[in-house]
Amino acid sequence: MAKLWAVIRREYLERVRTKWFVIVTLFGPLFFGGIMILPAYLSVRSMREARVANIRILDATGTGLGVRIADRLAAPTLQGPSPERAPVDELRPAELAAREAELIAQIQRKELAGVLVVDSATVSSGAARYAGRNAGSVGDIDVMEAAIRQSLLAFRLESEGIDAARAESLTKVRVRLTADRVTDEGLGGSGIANTIFGFGVAFLLYFSIVFYGQAILRGVLEEKTTRVAEVIVASVSPDVLLAGKVIGVGAVGLTQQLVWVLSSVGFYTQRATIFGAMGIKGMPQVGLPSVEPFVLVALVLFFLLGYTLYASLFAAVGAMVGSQEEAQQAAQPVIMLLVFSIIFAQPVLTNPNSRLAEIVSWVPFSAPIIMPMRMTATPIGAGEIIGSLLGVLLASVACVWVAARIYRVGLLMYGKRPSLAELGRWIRQS
Amino acid sequence: MPTPALEISGVTKRYAAHTAVRDLSLTVPTGTVYGLLGPNGAGKTTTIRMILNIIAPDTGTIRILGAPHAAGASLDRVGYLPEERGLYKKMMVRDVLRFLAELKGIDRKTADLRIDEWLERLTLRTEAKDWGRAKVDELSRGMQQKVQFIGTLLHDPELVILDEPFSGLDPINAQALKDTVVELRRRGRTVIFSTHLMDNAERLCDAVCIIAGGTKVLDGTMTDVKGAHAGRTVALVLESDPPSDVRAALADRSLVARCDDHGRTFELELASGADAQTLLRRLVSAGAVIQRFERVQPSLHQIFLERVGATGVEPGMSGHG
């Protein structure tokens, strides 16, 4: 046991001390923090910065629609002070073309951001046109569309005899759709949050397994090519060496994820402060995913078993080959198994209860990635989760058994990469 | 009789295509320097790996210091220097050594003390520079060899196994290695080393085992081995290059079984049934001007050639060294 511990400690410390570990571990929270904050920041910012104030409105309707639109655009928003009111030119349809051309020239000279034109077609069918430097900004266009729609609606209500104040209050409708998830236990948290969380979990599992699996492969290969392996297996059995390696590297991965999870939780709980510091008052609502404790436990088990399964396969590949180049090639089948899992992430996430989703969460090679994603995105029966876990457990045991045998023989074999038949002999003979 | 340091009995190891070691038995007494000799591919490395439980024999038993070799505690008493040497390149020298010691069941404190001693003894730690704090790949090859050597001996093993220890050593490190082997023997430790260089073996070994083609050819103490081959070898030195009659006499297979010809100096092995007197008379009558004619003990090299030359070396046996 003391020797196993020595192997684990060496694997752990030698990796945790590297520059790369520190960089990736610290970069993670920045990355996740960025993912959490940046879209919210950008969306708020783009709304606030919508340059609809620096436009000119040409109104050829003769109904005062342009003024209504300008009023709405200038109304104070949640995000900040009310923008400057856009000037309105009321003119006859015949004058429209000339004035519009004149304004477009101004836009070219950057004296103006854009020009919004409303005419009789707007009143009858809602068709309006806008030309400006910010025509590509979805946020700006949305804001203008909303203003036109509301103004038109108010105008029509008034022309049907409803008084101005009432029309105003009737058209000021804000729609906010909250999507709640229903689970067996009742009403859960935000549905979208769970989907995002599910995808995050799948990505994290995939990333960790690929990253740390490859680390194991490189470690085994290093011991083999530097011939350190022979000194070590003269002191401890190859099984102890393999176990120590898998556990040590796994512990490095867990350390990293712990840092990530804790910092994400930190970001989340401190988000009000962070948004405040960035000058955003109205904080976009971020729904918390609702995850039951049972699912969390299963999540950790899926990670541990999935990691063990792939780590042992990568170790066997490392023991089979003699150089980095060969390793790239020989690792392909194992990588393919992982890629195959992540390819199904998207379809499974869009339709987590489909037959496809069920199948790939039962296949032991994809289950460690797909099942955790599925069960966080949508409620799944405990029986199915446990069954899938058992499948992964059995597959892990089988993979470790086979890999340990390949490892034992391959570690001291130099020269040509073994054929499948030779591999079979290695497995039988050791 | 004290417990032997190593007892191998009836050990066989087969691979798919060939038998690497066939029914090998040998005993290494405690406190001796033992040479495992043989041509490349004779099965030396396979034998050593089986002793260290790196590979399992198909049949036979191996006991180290009286206990089965597979028991973990047995291997803790063995120090091993493989033929192909290597260390973790990116690790600090001190950390590598501590790790190797821990794998032999030495606690960190004891290991650290011994590491200091060894680094100083092999001048890897001086007032000016402590190489123990450097990474392995910052060291020269010679220094890395020293570190590897420290790793082999750090846990003060009772049995030290060195596989081709002299290969790739510079003359200074080779001398240091010989000194250390002598020192280990003086302290009652047992050293087994494999080599195909007979000169080293002859000077260092108390006993030897010669294997070829996976089979033991002979074993015993150096005195016994030489004694068994004594009296059959004649050292001959001539005043001048031999005339053709003398050459004919030396080529006579009823008199001379083997002739190691160096021009004017010859190491001869008498044919069975022939005696030295007859050979001497024949040479004199053929006109040889003799400077020296002496019955000598054969060199280990001579014995090796005589015995292994007869057995032959199986081809295609070098896959595991």
PDB file of C-alpha atoms in Angstrom, chain A residues 2-3 6-7 9-11 13-14 17 222-223 226-228 230-236 238 241 245 408 412-414 425 429, chain B residues 15-16 45 49 52-55 72 75-76 80 82 84-91 95 99-100 102-105 108 148 320:
ATOM      1  CA  ALA A   2       2.865   2.352   0.851  1.00  0.00           C
ATOM      2  CA  LYS A   3       4.256   1.734  -2.618  1.00  0.00           C
ATOM      3  CA  ALA A   6       4.282   6.537  -3.520  1.00  0.00           C
ATOM      4  CA  VAL A   7       3.257   6.021  -7.150  1.00  0.00           C
ATOM      5  CA  ARG A   9       1.911  10.867  -5.000  1.00  0.00           C
ATOM      6  CA  ARG A  10       4.546  11.053  -7.719  1.00  0.00           C
ATOM      7  CA  GLU A  11       1.908  11.124 -10.470  1.00  0.00           C
ATOM      8  CA  LEU A  13       2.687  16.110  -7.557  1.00  0.00           C
ATOM      9  CA  GLU A  14       4.639  15.975 -10.801  1.00  0.00           C
ATOM     10  CA  ARG A  17       3.462  21.360 -10.216  1.00  0.00           C
ATOM     11  CA  GLU A 222       7.495   8.164 -21.146  1.00  0.00           C
ATOM     12  CA  GLU A 223       8.196   5.372 -18.690  1.00  0.00           C
ATOM     13  CA  THR A 226      13.021   6.277 -21.010  1.00  0.00           C
ATOM     14  CA  ARG A 227      13.219   2.672 -19.768  1.00  0.00           C
ATOM     15  CA  VAL A 228      12.299   3.778 -16.280  1.00  0.00           C
ATOM     16  CA  GLU A 230      11.944  -1.711 -15.887  1.00  0.00           C
ATOM     17  CA  VAL A 231      13.425  -0.269 -12.686  1.00  0.00           C
ATOM     18  CA  ILE A 232       9.960   0.353 -11.319  1.00  0.00           C
ATOM     19  CA  VAL A 233       8.419  -3.005 -12.108  1.00  0.00           C
ATOM     20  CA  ALA A 234      11.440  -4.590 -10.422  1.00  0.00           C
ATOM     21  CA  SER A 235      10.110  -2.987  -7.233  1.00  0.00           C
ATOM     22  CA  VAL A 236       6.327  -2.971  -7.645  1.00  0.00           C
ATOM     23  CA  PRO A 238       2.812  -3.496 -13.074  1.00  0.00           C
ATOM     24  CA  LEU A 241       2.034   0.977 -11.162  1.00  0.00           C
ATOM     25  CA  LYS A 245      -1.060   6.106 -12.356  1.00  0.00           C
ATOM     26  CA  ARG A 408       2.151  -5.859 -18.215  1.00  0.00           C
ATOM     27  CA  LEU A 412       8.914  -4.142 -21.625  1.00  0.00           C
ATOM     28  CA  MET A 413       8.406  -4.929 -25.294  1.00  0.00           C
ATOM     29  CA  TYR A 414      10.335  -2.836 -27.726  1.00  0.00           C
ATOM     30  CA  ARG A 425      -1.573 -13.658 -27.129  1.00  0.00           C
ATOM     31  CA  GLN A 429      -0.233 -15.333 -21.702  1.00  0.00           C
TER      32      GLN A 429
ATOM     33  CA  TYR B  15       8.084 -17.589 -25.952  1.00  0.00           C
ATOM     34  CA  ALA B  16       5.949 -18.212 -28.971  1.00  0.00           C
ATOM     35  CA  THR B  45      18.411 -10.637 -19.380  1.00  0.00           C
ATOM     36  CA  ARG B  49      14.001 -10.426 -15.270  1.00  0.00           C
ATOM     37  CA  LEU B  52      13.183  -9.886 -10.285  1.00  0.00           C
ATOM     38  CA  ASN B  53       9.666 -11.201 -10.948  1.00  0.00           C
ATOM     39  CA  ILE B  54       9.290  -8.864 -13.913  1.00  0.00           C
ATOM     40  CA  ILE B  55       8.385 -11.859 -16.029  1.00  0.00           C
ATOM     41  CA  GLY B  72       7.231  -8.267  -2.049  1.00  0.00           C
ATOM     42  CA  LEU B  75      12.406  -7.823  -3.812  1.00  0.00           C
ATOM     43  CA  ASP B  76      12.890  -4.973  -1.336  1.00  0.00           C
ATOM     44  CA  TYR B  80      18.632  -3.735  -9.801  1.00  0.00           C
ATOM     45  CA  PRO B  82      18.849  -2.752 -15.904  1.00  0.00           C
ATOM     46  CA  GLU B  84      18.778  -0.134 -20.680  1.00  0.00           C
ATOM     47  CA  ARG B  85      18.918   2.722 -18.232  1.00  0.00           C
ATOM     48  CA  GLY B  86      16.644   5.667 -17.849  1.00  0.00           C
ATOM     49  CA  LEU B  87      15.065   8.074 -15.398  1.00  0.00           C
ATOM     50  CA  TYR B  88      12.152  10.485 -15.451  1.00  0.00           C
ATOM     51  CA  LYS B  89      13.682  13.337 -17.443  1.00  0.00           C
ATOM     52  CA  LYS B  90      11.578  16.175 -16.105  1.00  0.00           C
ATOM     53  CA  MET B  91      11.861  15.245 -12.445  1.00  0.00           C
ATOM     54  CA  ASP B  95      12.678  13.481  -6.153  1.00  0.00           C
ATOM     55  CA  PHE B  99      10.655   7.859  -5.299  1.00  0.00           C
ATOM     56  CA  LEU B 100      12.892   4.882  -6.131  1.00  0.00           C
ATOM     57  CA  GLU B 102      10.051   4.625  -1.463  1.00  0.00           C
ATOM     58  CA  LEU B 103       9.305   1.850  -3.944  1.00  0.00           C
ATOM     59  CA  LYS B 104      11.760  -0.256  -1.944  1.00  0.00           C
ATOM     60  CA  GLY B 105       9.979   0.516   1.299  1.00  0.00           C
ATOM     61  CA  ARG B 108      11.305   9.634   3.139  1.00  0.00           C
ATOM     62  CA  GLN B 148      20.887   5.628 -11.714  1.00  0.00           C
ATOM     63  CA  HIS B 320      14.753  -9.654 -25.114  1.00  0.00           C
TER      64      HIS B 320
END
